[in-house]
Amino acid sequence: VQLQASGGGLIQAGASLRLSCAASGPSFSNYAMAWFRQAPQKDREFVAAIKWSGDSTYYFDSVKGRFTISRDNARNTVYLQMNSLKPEDTAVYYCGAAGRRPWFTSTYYRDENSYDYWGQGTQVTVSS
């Protein structure tokens, strides 16, 4: 599976942005998908994850109510709608794909080590 993230940019605080991650390869619907981010001089952190079926999601506490992860299995694409952006959201955003498991638990899918494939990242910069 190859992942291509896009949609980043430079925007002002309070604005909205939608990131996309297009997947190529078979069986996109058999992968849980997630967004992680990495700010300068910080570790990569979990942002949001969505189950292969699209009917369950998890979010990092600081983005709950502002960000929405969704997927379109017909288009092999996962999205991250980001509203009310803050300067602390500035980071490189990465999408990841994790193979289907018999469970979809927060602990497992918040862990970057659970992901098998990664996109190249897209920069989001929020100015104050």
JSON list of C-alpha atoms in Angstrom, two decimals:
[
{"chain": "A", "resi": 1, "resn": "VAL", "atom": "CA", "xyz": [0.00, 0.00, 0.00]},
{"chain": "A", "resi": 2, "resn": "GLN", "atom": "CA", "xyz": [1.32, 3.42, -0.96]},
{"chain": "A", "resi": 3, "resn": "LEU", "atom": "CA", "xyz": [-0.04, 6.52, 0.71]},
{"chain": "A", "resi": 4, "resn": "GLN", "atom": "CA", "xyz": [0.01, 10.06, -0.62]},
{"chain": "A", "resi": 5, "resn": "ALA", "atom": "CA", "xyz": [-0.96, 12.87, 1.75]},
{"chain": "A", "resi": 6, "resn": "SER", "atom": "CA", "xyz": [-1.98, 16.29, 0.51]},
{"chain": "A", "resi": 7, "resn": "GLY", "atom": "CA", "xyz": [-3.85, 19.43, 1.50]},
{"chain": "A", "resi": 8, "resn": "GLY", "atom": "CA", "xyz": [-1.47, 21.11, 3.91]},
{"chain": "A", "resi": 9, "resn": "GLY", "atom": "CA", "xyz": [-0.66, 24.79, 3.83]},
{"chain": "A", "resi": 10, "resn": "LEU", "atom": "CA", "xyz": [-0.15, 28.05, 5.68]},
{"chain": "A", "resi": 11, "resn": "ILE", "atom": "CA", "xyz": [-3.31, 29.44, 7.25]},
{"chain": "A", "resi": 12, "resn": "GLN", "atom": "CA", "xyz": [-4.43, 31.76, 10.01]},
{"chain": "A", "resi": 13, "resn": "ALA", "atom": "CA", "xyz": [-5.65, 30.66, 13.41]},
{"chain": "A", "resi": 14, "resn": "GLY", "atom": "CA", "xyz": [-9.35, 29.90, 13.43]},
{"chain": "A", "resi": 15, "resn": "ALA", "atom": "CA", "xyz": [-9.43, 28.78, 9.82]},
{"chain": "A", "resi": 16, "resn": "SER", "atom": "CA", "xyz": [-10.20, 25.33, 8.44]},
{"chain": "A", "resi": 17, "resn": "LEU", "atom": "CA", "xyz": [-8.26, 22.90, 6.30]},
{"chain": "A", "resi": 18, "resn": "ARG", "atom": "CA", "xyz": [-8.93, 19.44, 4.92]},
{"chain": "A", "resi": 19, "resn": "LEU", "atom": "CA", "xyz": [-6.17, 16.92, 4.48]},
{"chain": "A", "resi": 20, "resn": "SER", "atom": "CA", "xyz": [-6.48, 13.96, 2.13]},
{"chain": "A", "resi": 21, "resn": "CYS", "atom": "CA", "xyz": [-4.57, 10.71, 1.98]},
{"chain": "A", "resi": 22, "resn": "ALA", "atom": "CA", "xyz": [-4.95, 8.66, -1.17]},
{"chain": "A", "resi": 23, "resn": "ALA", "atom": "CA", "xyz": [-4.01, 4.99, -1.05]},
{"chain": "A", "resi": 24, "resn": "SER", "atom": "CA", "xyz": [-2.92, 2.82, -3.91]},
{"chain": "A", "resi": 25, "resn": "GLY", "atom": "CA", "xyz": [-2.86, -0.92, -3.76]},
{"chain": "A", "resi": 26, "resn": "PRO", "atom": "CA", "xyz": [-5.39, -3.60, -2.96]},
{"chain": "A", "resi": 27, "resn": "SER", "atom": "CA", "xyz": [-7.83, -3.93, -0.12]},
{"chain": "A", "resi": 28, "resn": "PHE", "atom": "CA", "xyz": [-7.93, -0.38, 1.24]},
{"chain": "A", "resi": 29, "resn": "SER", "atom": "CA", "xyz": [-11.08, -1.36, 3.11]},
{"chain": "A", "resi": 30, "resn": "ASN", "atom": "CA", "xyz": [-9.05, -3.89, 5.12]},
{"chain": "A", "resi": 31, "resn": "TYR", "atom": "CA", "xyz": [-6.94, -1.18, 6.74]},
{"chain": "A", "resi": 32, "resn": "ALA", "atom": "CA", "xyz": [-7.56, 1.07, 9.68]},
{"chain": "A", "resi": 33, "resn": "MET", "atom": "CA", "xyz": [-6.32, 4.53, 8.81]},
{"chain": "A", "resi": 34, "resn": "ALA", "atom": "CA", "xyz": [-4.94, 7.26, 11.00]},
{"chain": "A", "resi": 35, "resn": "TRP", "atom": "CA", "xyz": [-3.40, 10.67, 11.07]},
{"chain": "A", "resi": 36, "resn": "PHE", "atom": "CA", "xyz": [-0.38, 11.45, 13.21]},
{"chain": "A", "resi": 37, "resn": "ARG", "atom": "CA", "xyz": [1.56, 14.69, 13.41]},
{"chain": "A", "resi": 38, "resn": "GLN", "atom": "CA", "xyz": [5.04, 15.79, 14.32]},
{"chain": "A", "resi": 39, "resn": "ALA", "atom": "CA", "xyz": [5.96, 19.29, 15.38]},
{"chain": "A", "resi": 40, "resn": "PRO", "atom": "CA", "xyz": [9.57, 20.51, 15.31]},
{"chain": "A", "resi": 41, "resn": "GLN", "atom": "CA", "xyz": [11.69, 18.91, 18.03]},
{"chain": "A", "resi": 42, "resn": "LYS", "atom": "CA", "xyz": [8.78, 16.81, 19.25]},
{"chain": "A", "resi": 43, "resn": "ASP", "atom": "CA", "xyz": [7.86, 13.16, 18.91]},
{"chain": "A", "resi": 44, "resn": "ARG", "atom": "CA", "xyz": [5.22, 12.10, 16.44]},
{"chain": "A", "resi": 45, "resn": "GLU", "atom": "CA", "xyz": [1.82, 12.04, 18.12]},
{"chain": "A", "resi": 46, "resn": "PHE", "atom": "CA", "xyz": [-1.52, 10.45, 17.38]},
{"chain": "A", "resi": 47, "resn": "VAL", "atom": "CA", "xyz": [-4.29, 12.67, 16.02]},
{"chain": "A", "resi": 48, "resn": "ALA", "atom": "CA", "xyz": [-7.15, 10.46, 14.86]},
{"chain": "A", "resi": 49, "resn": "ALA", "atom": "CA", "xyz": [-7.92, 6.94, 13.65]},
{"chain": "A", "resi": 50, "resn": "ILE", "atom": "CA", "xyz": [-10.80, 5.35, 11.79]},
{"chain": "A", "resi": 51, "resn": "LYS", "atom": "CA", "xyz": [-11.82, 1.74, 11.54]},
{"chain": "A", "resi": 52, "resn": "TRP", "atom": "CA", "xyz": [-11.67, -0.10, 8.19]},
{"chain": "A", "resi": 53, "resn": "SER", "atom": "CA", "xyz": [-15.47, 0.05, 7.99]},
{"chain": "A", "resi": 54, "resn": "GLY", "atom": "CA", "xyz": [-15.59, 3.74, 8.86]},
{"chain": "A", "resi": 55, "resn": "ASP", "atom": "CA", "xyz": [-18.03, 3.28, 11.72]},
{"chain": "A", "resi": 56, "resn": "SER", "atom": "CA", "xyz": [-15.68, 3.89, 14.62]},
{"chain": "A", "resi": 57, "resn": "THR", "atom": "CA", "xyz": [-13.14, 6.61, 15.32]},
{"chain": "A", "resi": 58, "resn": "TYR", "atom": "CA", "xyz": [-10.70, 7.76, 17.97]},
{"chain": "A", "resi": 59, "resn": "TYR", "atom": "CA", "xyz": [-9.29, 11.23, 18.56]},
{"chain": "A", "resi": 60, "resn": "PHE", "atom": "CA", "xyz": [-6.51, 12.85, 20.51]},
{"chain": "A", "resi": 61, "resn": "ASP", "atom": "CA", "xyz": [-8.10, 14.87, 23.30]},
{"chain": "A", "resi": 62, "resn": "SER", "atom": "CA", "xyz": [-6.81, 18.23, 22.10]},
{"chain": "A", "resi": 63, "resn": "VAL", "atom": "CA", "xyz": [-8.48, 17.87, 18.68]},
{"chain": "A", "resi": 64, "resn": "LYS", "atom": "CA", "xyz": [-11.83, 16.44, 19.78]},
{"chain": "A", "resi": 65, "resn": "GLY", "atom": "CA", "xyz": [-14.66, 18.61, 18.56]},
{"chain": "A", "resi": 66, "resn": "ARG", "atom": "CA", "xyz": [-12.40, 20.40, 16.06]},
{"chain": "A", "resi": 67, "resn": "PHE", "atom": "CA", "xyz": [-11.09, 17.62, 13.81]},
{"chain": "A", "resi": 68, "resn": "THR", "atom": "CA", "xyz": [-13.05, 14.92, 11.98]},
{"chain": "A", "resi": 69, "resn": "ILE", "atom": "CA", "xyz": [-11.57, 11.86, 10.34]},
{"chain": "A", "resi": 70, "resn": "SER", "atom": "CA", "xyz": [-13.52, 10.15, 7.58]},
{"chain": "A", "resi": 71, "resn": "ARG", "atom": "CA", "xyz": [-12.91, 7.75, 4.74]},
{"chain": "A", "resi": 72, "resn": "ASP", "atom": "CA", "xyz": [-14.28, 6.89, 1.34]},
{"chain": "A", "resi": 73, "resn": "ASN", "atom": "CA", "xyz": [-13.48, 3.28, 0.60]},
{"chain": "A", "resi": 74, "resn": "ALA", "atom": "CA", "xyz": [-14.72, 3.63, -2.97]},
{"chain": "A", "resi": 75, "resn": "ARG", "atom": "CA", "xyz": [-12.09, 6.31, -3.56]},
{"chain": "A", "resi": 76, "resn": "ASN", "atom": "CA", "xyz": [-9.38, 4.70, -1.40]},
{"chain": "A", "resi": 77, "resn": "THR", "atom": "CA", "xyz": [-9.04, 7.96, 0.49]},
{"chain": "A", "resi": 78, "resn": "VAL", "atom": "CA", "xyz": [-9.05, 9.08, 4.09]},
{"chain": "A", "resi": 79, "resn": "TYR", "atom": "CA", "xyz": [-9.66, 12.68, 5.12]},
{"chain": "A", "resi": 80, "resn": "LEU", "atom": "CA", "xyz": [-8.96, 14.89, 8.09]},
{"chain": "A", "resi": 81, "resn": "GLN", "atom": "CA", "xyz": [-11.21, 17.92, 8.36]},
{"chain": "A", "resi": 82, "resn": "MET", "atom": "CA", "xyz": [-9.57, 20.42, 10.68]},
{"chain": "A", "resi": 83, "resn": "ASN", "atom": "CA", "xyz": [-11.61, 23.33, 12.00]},
{"chain": "A", "resi": 84, "resn": "SER", "atom": "CA", "xyz": [-10.78, 26.12, 14.45]},
{"chain": "A", "resi": 85, "resn": "LEU", "atom": "CA", "xyz": [-7.09, 25.58, 13.89]},
{"chain": "A", "resi": 86, "resn": "LYS", "atom": "CA", "xyz": [-4.64, 26.81, 16.51]},
{"chain": "A", "resi": 87, "resn": "PRO", "atom": "CA", "xyz": [-0.94, 27.64, 16.26]},
{"chain": "A", "resi": 88, "resn": "GLU", "atom": "CA", "xyz": [-0.21, 24.54, 18.36]},
{"chain": "A", "resi": 89, "resn": "ASP", "atom": "CA", "xyz": [-1.65, 22.42, 15.54]},
{"chain": "A", "resi": 90, "resn": "THR", "atom": "CA", "xyz": [1.37, 23.36, 13.43]},
{"chain": "A", "resi": 91, "resn": "ALA", "atom": "CA", "xyz": [3.15, 20.17, 12.39]},
{"chain": "A", "resi": 92, "resn": "VAL", "atom": "CA", "xyz": [3.84, 17.77, 9.58]},
{"chain": "A", "resi": 93, "resn": "TYR", "atom": "CA", "xyz": [0.80, 15.52, 9.29]},
{"chain": "A", "resi": 94, "resn": "TYR", "atom": "CA", "xyz": [1.26, 11.89, 8.30]},
{"chain": "A", "resi": 95, "resn": "CYS", "atom": "CA", "xyz": [-1.30, 9.31, 7.33]},
{"chain": "A", "resi": 96, "resn": "GLY", "atom": "CA", "xyz": [-0.80, 5.69, 8.26]},
{"chain": "A", "resi": 97, "resn": "ALA", "atom": "CA", "xyz": [-2.42, 2.37, 7.41]},
{"chain": "A", "resi": 98, "resn": "ALA", "atom": "CA", "xyz": [-2.70, -0.54, 9.83]},
{"chain": "A", "resi": 99, "resn": "GLY", "atom": "CA", "xyz": [-3.81, -3.99, 8.83]},
{"chain": "A", "resi": 100, "resn": "ARG", "atom": "CA", "xyz": [-7.20, -5.21, 9.97]},
{"chain": "A", "resi": 101, "resn": "ARG", "atom": "CA", "xyz": [-7.35, -6.95, 13.34]},
{"chain": "A", "resi": 102, "resn": "PRO", "atom": "CA", "xyz": [-10.13, -8.75, 15.25]},
{"chain": "A", "resi": 103, "resn": "TRP", "atom": "CA", "xyz": [-10.36, -5.62, 17.37]},
{"chain": "A", "resi": 104, "resn": "PHE", "atom": "CA", "xyz": [-10.40, -1.87, 16.97]},
{"chain": "A", "resi": 105, "resn": "THR", "atom": "CA", "xyz": [-9.13, -0.63, 20.30]},
{"chain": "A", "resi": 106, "resn": "SER", "atom": "CA", "xyz": [-7.92, 2.81, 21.24]},
{"chain": "A", "resi": 107, "resn": "THR", "atom": "CA", "xyz": [-4.72, 1.57, 22.85]},
{"chain": "A", "resi": 108, "resn": "TYR", "atom": "CA", "xyz": [-3.66, -0.35, 19.76]},
{"chain": "A", "resi": 109, "resn": "TYR", "atom": "CA", "xyz": [-4.54, 2.16, 17.07]},
{"chain": "A", "resi": 110, "resn": "ARG", "atom": "CA", "xyz": [-3.15, 5.17, 18.94]},
{"chain": "A", "resi": 111, "resn": "ASP", "atom": "CA", "xyz": [0.27, 3.50, 18.82]},
{"chain": "A", "resi": 112, "resn": "GLU", "atom": "CA", "xyz": [2.33, 4.44, 15.77]},
{"chain": "A", "resi": 113, "resn": "ASN", "atom": "CA", "xyz": [4.04, 1.06, 15.95]},
{"chain": "A", "resi": 114, "resn": "SER", "atom": "CA", "xyz": [0.74, -0.55, 14.95]},
{"chain": "A", "resi": 115, "resn": "TYR", "atom": "CA", "xyz": [0.92, 1.00, 11.48]},
{"chain": "A", "resi": 116, "resn": "ASP", "atom": "CA", "xyz": [2.39, -0.83, 8.53]},
{"chain": "A", "resi": 117, "resn": "TYR", "atom": "CA", "xyz": [2.50, 1.93, 5.94]},
{"chain": "A", "resi": 118, "resn": "TRP", "atom": "CA", "xyz": [3.05, 5.68, 6.04]},
{"chain": "A", "resi": 119, "resn": "GLY", "atom": "CA", "xyz": [2.59, 8.57, 3.68]},
{"chain": "A", "resi": 120, "resn": "GLN", "atom": "CA", "xyz": [5.24, 11.20, 3.12]},
{"chain": "A", "resi": 121, "resn": "GLY", "atom": "CA", "xyz": [3.65, 13.92, 5.27]},
{"chain": "A", "resi": 122, "resn": "THR", "atom": "CA", "xyz": [2.10, 17.28, 4.53]},
{"chain": "A", "resi": 123, "resn": "GLN", "atom": "CA", "xyz": [3.02, 20.50, 6.34]},
{"chain": "A", "resi": 124, "resn": "VAL", "atom": "CA", "xyz": [0.35, 22.44, 8.19]},
{"chain": "A", "resi": 125, "resn": "THR", "atom": "CA", "xyz": [1.37, 25.83, 9.54]},
{"chain": "A", "resi": 126, "resn": "VAL", "atom": "CA", "xyz": [-1.09, 27.89, 11.58]},
{"chain": "A", "resi": 127, "resn": "SER", "atom": "CA", "xyz": [-0.18, 31.52, 12.17]},
{"chain": "A", "resi": 128, "resn": "SER", "atom": "CA", "xyz": [-1.49, 33.50, 15.12]}
]
